Coordinates of C-alpha atoms in Angstrom, one line a residue:
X47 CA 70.1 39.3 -2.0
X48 CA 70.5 35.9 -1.2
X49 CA 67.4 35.8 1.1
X50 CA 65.2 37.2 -1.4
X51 CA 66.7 34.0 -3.9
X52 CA 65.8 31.5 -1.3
X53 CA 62.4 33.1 -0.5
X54 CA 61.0 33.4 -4.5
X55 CA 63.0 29.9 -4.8
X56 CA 60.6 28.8 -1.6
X57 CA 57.5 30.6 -3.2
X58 CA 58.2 28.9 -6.5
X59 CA 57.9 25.7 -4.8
X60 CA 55.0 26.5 -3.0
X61 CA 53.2 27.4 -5.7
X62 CA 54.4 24.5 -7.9
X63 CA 53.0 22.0 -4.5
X64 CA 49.7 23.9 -4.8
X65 CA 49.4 23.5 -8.6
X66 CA 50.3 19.5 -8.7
X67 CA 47.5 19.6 -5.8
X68 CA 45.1 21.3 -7.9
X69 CA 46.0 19.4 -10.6
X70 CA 45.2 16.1 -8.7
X71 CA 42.2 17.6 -7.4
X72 CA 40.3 18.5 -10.8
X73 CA 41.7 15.2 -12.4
X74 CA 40.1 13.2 -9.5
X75 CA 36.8 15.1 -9.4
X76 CA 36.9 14.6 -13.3
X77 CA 37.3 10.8 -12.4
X78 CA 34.4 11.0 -10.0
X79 CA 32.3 12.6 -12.6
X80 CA 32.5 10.2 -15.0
X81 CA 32.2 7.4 -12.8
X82 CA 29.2 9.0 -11.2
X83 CA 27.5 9.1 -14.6
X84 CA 28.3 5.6 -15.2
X85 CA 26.7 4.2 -12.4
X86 CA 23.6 5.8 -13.3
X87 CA 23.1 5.0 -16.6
X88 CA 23.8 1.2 -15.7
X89 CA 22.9 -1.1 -13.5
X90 CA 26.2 -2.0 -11.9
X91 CA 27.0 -3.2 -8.3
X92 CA 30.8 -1.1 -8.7
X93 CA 31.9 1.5 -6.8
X94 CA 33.2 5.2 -7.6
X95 CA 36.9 4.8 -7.7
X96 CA 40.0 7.6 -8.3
X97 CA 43.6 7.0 -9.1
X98 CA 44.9 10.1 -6.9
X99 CA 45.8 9.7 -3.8
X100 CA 44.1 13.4 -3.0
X101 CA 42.7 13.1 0.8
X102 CA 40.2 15.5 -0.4
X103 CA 38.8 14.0 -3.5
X104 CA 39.0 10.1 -1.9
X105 CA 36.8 11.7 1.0
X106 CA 34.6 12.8 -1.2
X107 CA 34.0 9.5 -3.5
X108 CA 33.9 7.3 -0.4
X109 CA 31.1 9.9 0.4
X110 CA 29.0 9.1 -2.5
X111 CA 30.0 5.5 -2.8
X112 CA 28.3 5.5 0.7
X113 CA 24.8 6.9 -1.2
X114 CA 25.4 4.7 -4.3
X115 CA 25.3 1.5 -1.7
X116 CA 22.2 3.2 -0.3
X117 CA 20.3 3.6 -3.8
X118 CA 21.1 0.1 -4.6
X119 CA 19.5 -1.2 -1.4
X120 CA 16.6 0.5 -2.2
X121 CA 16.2 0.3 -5.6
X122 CA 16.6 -3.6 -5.2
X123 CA 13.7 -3.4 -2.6
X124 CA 11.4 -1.4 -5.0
X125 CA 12.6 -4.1 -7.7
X126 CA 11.5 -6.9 -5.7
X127 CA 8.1 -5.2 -4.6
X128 CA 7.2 -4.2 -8.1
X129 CA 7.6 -7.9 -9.3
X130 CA 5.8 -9.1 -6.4
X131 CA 2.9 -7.0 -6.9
X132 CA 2.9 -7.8 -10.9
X133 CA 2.8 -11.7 -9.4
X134 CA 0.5 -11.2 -7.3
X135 CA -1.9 -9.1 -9.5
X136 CA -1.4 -12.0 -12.6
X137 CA -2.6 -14.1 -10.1
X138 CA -5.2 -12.7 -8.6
X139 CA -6.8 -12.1 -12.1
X140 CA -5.9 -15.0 -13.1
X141 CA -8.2 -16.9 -10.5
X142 CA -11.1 -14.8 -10.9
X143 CA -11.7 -15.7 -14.4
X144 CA -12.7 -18.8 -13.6
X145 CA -15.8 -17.9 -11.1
X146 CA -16.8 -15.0 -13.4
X147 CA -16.9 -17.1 -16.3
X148 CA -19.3 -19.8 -13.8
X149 CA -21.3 -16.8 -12.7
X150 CA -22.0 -15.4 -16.3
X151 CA -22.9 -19.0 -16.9
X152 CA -25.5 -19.6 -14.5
X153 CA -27.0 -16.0 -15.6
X154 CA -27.4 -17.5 -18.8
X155 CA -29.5 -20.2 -17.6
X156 CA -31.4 -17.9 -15.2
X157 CA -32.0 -15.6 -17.8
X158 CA -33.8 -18.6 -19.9
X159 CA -35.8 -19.9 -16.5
X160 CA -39.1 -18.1 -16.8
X161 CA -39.3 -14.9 -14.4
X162 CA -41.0 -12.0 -13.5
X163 CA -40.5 -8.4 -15.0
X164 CA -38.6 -7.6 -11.9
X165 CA -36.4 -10.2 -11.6
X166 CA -35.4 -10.2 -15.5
X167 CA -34.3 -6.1 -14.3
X168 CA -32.4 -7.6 -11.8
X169 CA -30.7 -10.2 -13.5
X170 CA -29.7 -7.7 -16.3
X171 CA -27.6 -5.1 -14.3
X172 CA -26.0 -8.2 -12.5
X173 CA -25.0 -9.7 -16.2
X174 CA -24.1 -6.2 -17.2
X175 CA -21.6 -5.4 -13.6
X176 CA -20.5 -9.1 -14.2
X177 CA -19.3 -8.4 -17.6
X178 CA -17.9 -5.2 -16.7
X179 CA -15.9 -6.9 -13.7
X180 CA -14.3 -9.5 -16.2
X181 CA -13.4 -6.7 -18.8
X182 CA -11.4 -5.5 -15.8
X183 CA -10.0 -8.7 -14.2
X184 CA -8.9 -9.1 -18.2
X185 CA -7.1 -5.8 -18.1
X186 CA -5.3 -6.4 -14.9
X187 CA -4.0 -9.7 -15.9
X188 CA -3.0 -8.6 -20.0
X189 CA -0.8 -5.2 -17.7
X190 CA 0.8 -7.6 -15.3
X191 CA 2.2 -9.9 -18.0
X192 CA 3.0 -7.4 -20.7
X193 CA 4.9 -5.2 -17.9
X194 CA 6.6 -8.3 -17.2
X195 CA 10.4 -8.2 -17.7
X196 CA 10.0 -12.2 -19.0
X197 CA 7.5 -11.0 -21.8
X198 CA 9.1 -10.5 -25.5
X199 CA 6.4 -9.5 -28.4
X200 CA 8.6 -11.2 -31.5
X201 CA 8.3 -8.5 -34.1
X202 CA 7.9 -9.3 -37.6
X203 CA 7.0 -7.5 -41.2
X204 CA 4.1 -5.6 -40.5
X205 CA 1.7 -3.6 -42.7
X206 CA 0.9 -0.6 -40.5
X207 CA -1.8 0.7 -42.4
X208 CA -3.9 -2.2 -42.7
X209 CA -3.4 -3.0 -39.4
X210 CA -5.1 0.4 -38.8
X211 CA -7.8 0.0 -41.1
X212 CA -8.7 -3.4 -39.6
X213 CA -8.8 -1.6 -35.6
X214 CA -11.0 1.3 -37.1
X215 CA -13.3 -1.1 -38.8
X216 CA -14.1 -3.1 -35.7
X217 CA -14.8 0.0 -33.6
X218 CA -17.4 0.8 -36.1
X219 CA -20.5 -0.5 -34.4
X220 CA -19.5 1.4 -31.1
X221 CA -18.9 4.3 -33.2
X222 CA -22.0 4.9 -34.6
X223 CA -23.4 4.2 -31.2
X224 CA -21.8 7.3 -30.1
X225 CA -22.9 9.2 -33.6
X226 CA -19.2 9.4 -33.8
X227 CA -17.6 9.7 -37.9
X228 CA -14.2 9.4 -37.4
X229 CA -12.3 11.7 -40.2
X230 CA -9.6 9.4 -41.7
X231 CA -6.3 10.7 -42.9
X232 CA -4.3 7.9 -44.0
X233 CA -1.1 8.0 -45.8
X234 CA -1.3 6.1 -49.6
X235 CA 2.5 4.6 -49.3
X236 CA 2.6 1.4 -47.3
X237 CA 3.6 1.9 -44.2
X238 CA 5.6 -1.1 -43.4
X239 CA 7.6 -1.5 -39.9
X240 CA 9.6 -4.8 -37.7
X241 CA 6.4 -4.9 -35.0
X242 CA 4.7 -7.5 -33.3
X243 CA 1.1 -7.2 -34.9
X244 CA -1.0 -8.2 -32.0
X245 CA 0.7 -5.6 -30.1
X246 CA 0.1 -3.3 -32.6
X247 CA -3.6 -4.1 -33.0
X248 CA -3.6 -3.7 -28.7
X249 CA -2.2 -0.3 -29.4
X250 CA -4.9 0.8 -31.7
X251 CA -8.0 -0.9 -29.6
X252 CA -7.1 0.8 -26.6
X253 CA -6.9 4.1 -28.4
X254 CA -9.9 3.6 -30.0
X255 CA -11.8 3.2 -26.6
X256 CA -9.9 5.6 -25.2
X257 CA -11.5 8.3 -27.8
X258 CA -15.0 6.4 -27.2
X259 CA -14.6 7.7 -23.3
X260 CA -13.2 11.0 -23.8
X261 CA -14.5 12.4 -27.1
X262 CA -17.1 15.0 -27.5
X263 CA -18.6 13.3 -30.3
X264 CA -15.8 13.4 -32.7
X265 CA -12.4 11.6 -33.7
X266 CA -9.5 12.0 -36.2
X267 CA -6.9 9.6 -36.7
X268 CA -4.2 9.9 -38.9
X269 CA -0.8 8.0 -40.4
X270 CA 1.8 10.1 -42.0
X271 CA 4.8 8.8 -44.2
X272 CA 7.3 8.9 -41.9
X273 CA 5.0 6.1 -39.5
X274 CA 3.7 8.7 -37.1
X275 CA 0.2 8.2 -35.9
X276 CA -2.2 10.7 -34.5
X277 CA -5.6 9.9 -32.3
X278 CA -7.4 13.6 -31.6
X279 CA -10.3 14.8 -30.5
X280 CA -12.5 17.4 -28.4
X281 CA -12.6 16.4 -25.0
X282 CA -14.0 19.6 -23.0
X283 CA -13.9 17.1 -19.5
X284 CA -10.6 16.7 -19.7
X285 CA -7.9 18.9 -18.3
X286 CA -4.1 19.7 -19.5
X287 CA -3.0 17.9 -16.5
X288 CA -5.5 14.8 -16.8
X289 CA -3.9 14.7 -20.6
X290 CA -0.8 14.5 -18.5
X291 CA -1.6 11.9 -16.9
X292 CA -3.4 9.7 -19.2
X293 CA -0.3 6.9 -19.1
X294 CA 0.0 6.9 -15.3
X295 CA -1.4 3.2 -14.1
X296 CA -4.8 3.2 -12.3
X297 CA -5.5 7.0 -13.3
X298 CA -8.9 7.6 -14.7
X299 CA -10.9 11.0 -14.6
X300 CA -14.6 11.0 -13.5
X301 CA -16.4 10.3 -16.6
X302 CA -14.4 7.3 -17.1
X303 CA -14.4 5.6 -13.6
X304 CA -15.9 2.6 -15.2
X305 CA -12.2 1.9 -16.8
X306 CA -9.3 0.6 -14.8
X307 CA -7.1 3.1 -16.2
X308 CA -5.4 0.6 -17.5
X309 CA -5.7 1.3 -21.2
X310 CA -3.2 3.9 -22.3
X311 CA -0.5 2.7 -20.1
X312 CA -0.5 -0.7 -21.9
X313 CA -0.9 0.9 -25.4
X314 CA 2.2 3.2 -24.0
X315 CA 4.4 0.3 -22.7
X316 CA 3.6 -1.7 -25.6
X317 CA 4.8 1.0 -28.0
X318 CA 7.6 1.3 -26.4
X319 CA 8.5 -1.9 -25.9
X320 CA 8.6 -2.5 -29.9
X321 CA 10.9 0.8 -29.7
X322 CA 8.7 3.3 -30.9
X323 CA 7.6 6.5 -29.0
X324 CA 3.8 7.8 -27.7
X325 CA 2.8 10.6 -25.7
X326 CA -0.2 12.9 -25.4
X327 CA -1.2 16.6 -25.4
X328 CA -3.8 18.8 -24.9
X329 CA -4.8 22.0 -26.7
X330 CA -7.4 24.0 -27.1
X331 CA -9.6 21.7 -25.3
X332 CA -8.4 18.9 -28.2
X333 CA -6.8 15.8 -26.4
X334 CA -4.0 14.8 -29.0
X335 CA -2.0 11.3 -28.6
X336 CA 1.1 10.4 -31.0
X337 CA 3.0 7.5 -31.7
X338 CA 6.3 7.5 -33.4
X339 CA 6.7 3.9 -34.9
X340 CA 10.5 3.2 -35.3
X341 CA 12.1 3.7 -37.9
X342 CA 12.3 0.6 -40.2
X343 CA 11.1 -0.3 -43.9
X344 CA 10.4 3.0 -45.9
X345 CA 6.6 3.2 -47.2
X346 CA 6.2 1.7 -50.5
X347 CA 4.1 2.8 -53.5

């Protein structure tokens, strides 16, 4: 009788070890969990650390403290490279304005010099690849600095629709080049929102040509009451994953290889950086991009 005492009295104890163990166990895994998410959703040069003294669990956060350190080293390596290539780039651009602007200069004058037929053919597809390379040297250097963590767009009161109407009205000309009527939904409340209104008007320009390389021959644009923002239109060249990839920097598809591919990550990185939201879809051969403005003044009357 009194073995059986002393053996449930040992089991008892047994059991109570192993449940104080498991106890410490799930509370440190618990505290490696949260910790773990932490570190990910900031940037923080702190380690992983648990209270219990658990062999187990300490094994295991020394474990992924060892990756964290890892992930830092290379995430400040991508970091630094990223920044290096953005300086490089705003450079690079930077000093080829100056012999582009000379060189479209001196066309000028050659163009006035009396030629022959010939020569005037010659002269105009050099001032036409000439003008082409500065629309591109200008694209490169407005990414590098508006990607640039330095950069800050001050936002201000801004009247989205007229902002709108103005983009749409300049594209006009180019437009009707392309026997493109763009079908206009516009929203009669005021859309008014905190922006930065060059950024805005960016956003809008880049769409616009973005619809002059892709569309079929037609283009809707519309602004709802709530700020949202629609660009569609038939593009039967495109694919669902070209759509996708629209905002990815240096993508272009085939019948746009005279682009950077530039355009649509700006608008994108612009939006966001004034806090709104943009992304692009594509059905029934329809390429559809969307911008949610945040949210700010309601429209007025």
């Amino acid at each position: 009788m009194i073995w059986q005492i002393i053996v449930c009295v040992v089991f008892f104890i047994i059991i109570g070890i192993l449940g104080v163990k498991l106890i410490l166990i799930r509370k440190g895994i618990e505290e490696i969990q949260a910790g773990f998410a932490e570190k990910l959703e900031s940037d923080t040069n702190t380690l992983i650390s648990v209270s219990t003294r658990e062999k187990t669990v300490r094994g295991l956060a020394n474990d992924i403290n060892k990756q964290l350190r890892q992930l830092r080293k290379q995430r400040h390596r991508f970091v630094q490279g990223d920044l290096e290539l953005k300086s490089a780039v705003t450079n690079i651009s930077h000093d080829l304005r100056t012999p582009l602007t000379a060189i479209s200069g001196y066309l000028d004058l050659l163009d006035q010099a009396e030629k022959s037929q010939e020569a005037s053919r010659y002269i105009e597809i050099i001032k036409e690849r000439t003008q082409l390379l500065k629309q591109l040297t200008e694209e490169l250097f407005r990414y590098s600095v508006i990607s640039s963590p330095d950069w800050d767009a001050e936002a201000e009161p801004v009247n989205v629709n007229a902002v709108l109407e103005e983009s749409i009205a300049g594209f006009y000309a180019a437009l009707q080049e392309r026997n493109i009527t763009p079908e206009i939904h516009m929203t009669e409340r005021k859309i008014m929102r905190q922006l930065n209104r060059d950024a805005l008007s960016r956003v809008f320009s880049n769409l616009m040509s973005n619809a002059l390389k892709y569309s079929d021959g037609d283009l809707e644009i519309r602004l709802t009451d709530k700020g949202q923002i629609f660009f569609s239109n038939q593009a039967s060249d495109l694919s669902q994953v070209e759509a996708q990839r629209l905002f990815d920097r240096f993508y272009t598809v085939e019948s746009a290889r005279k682009s950077t591919g530039l355009g649509l990550s700006i608008a994108k990185i612009l939006v966001e950086q004034m806090k709104g939201s943009m992304n692009a879809r594509y059905e029934n051969s329809r390429l559809i991009l969307q911008i949610q403005l945040p949210d700010g003044h309601t429209g007025q009357k």
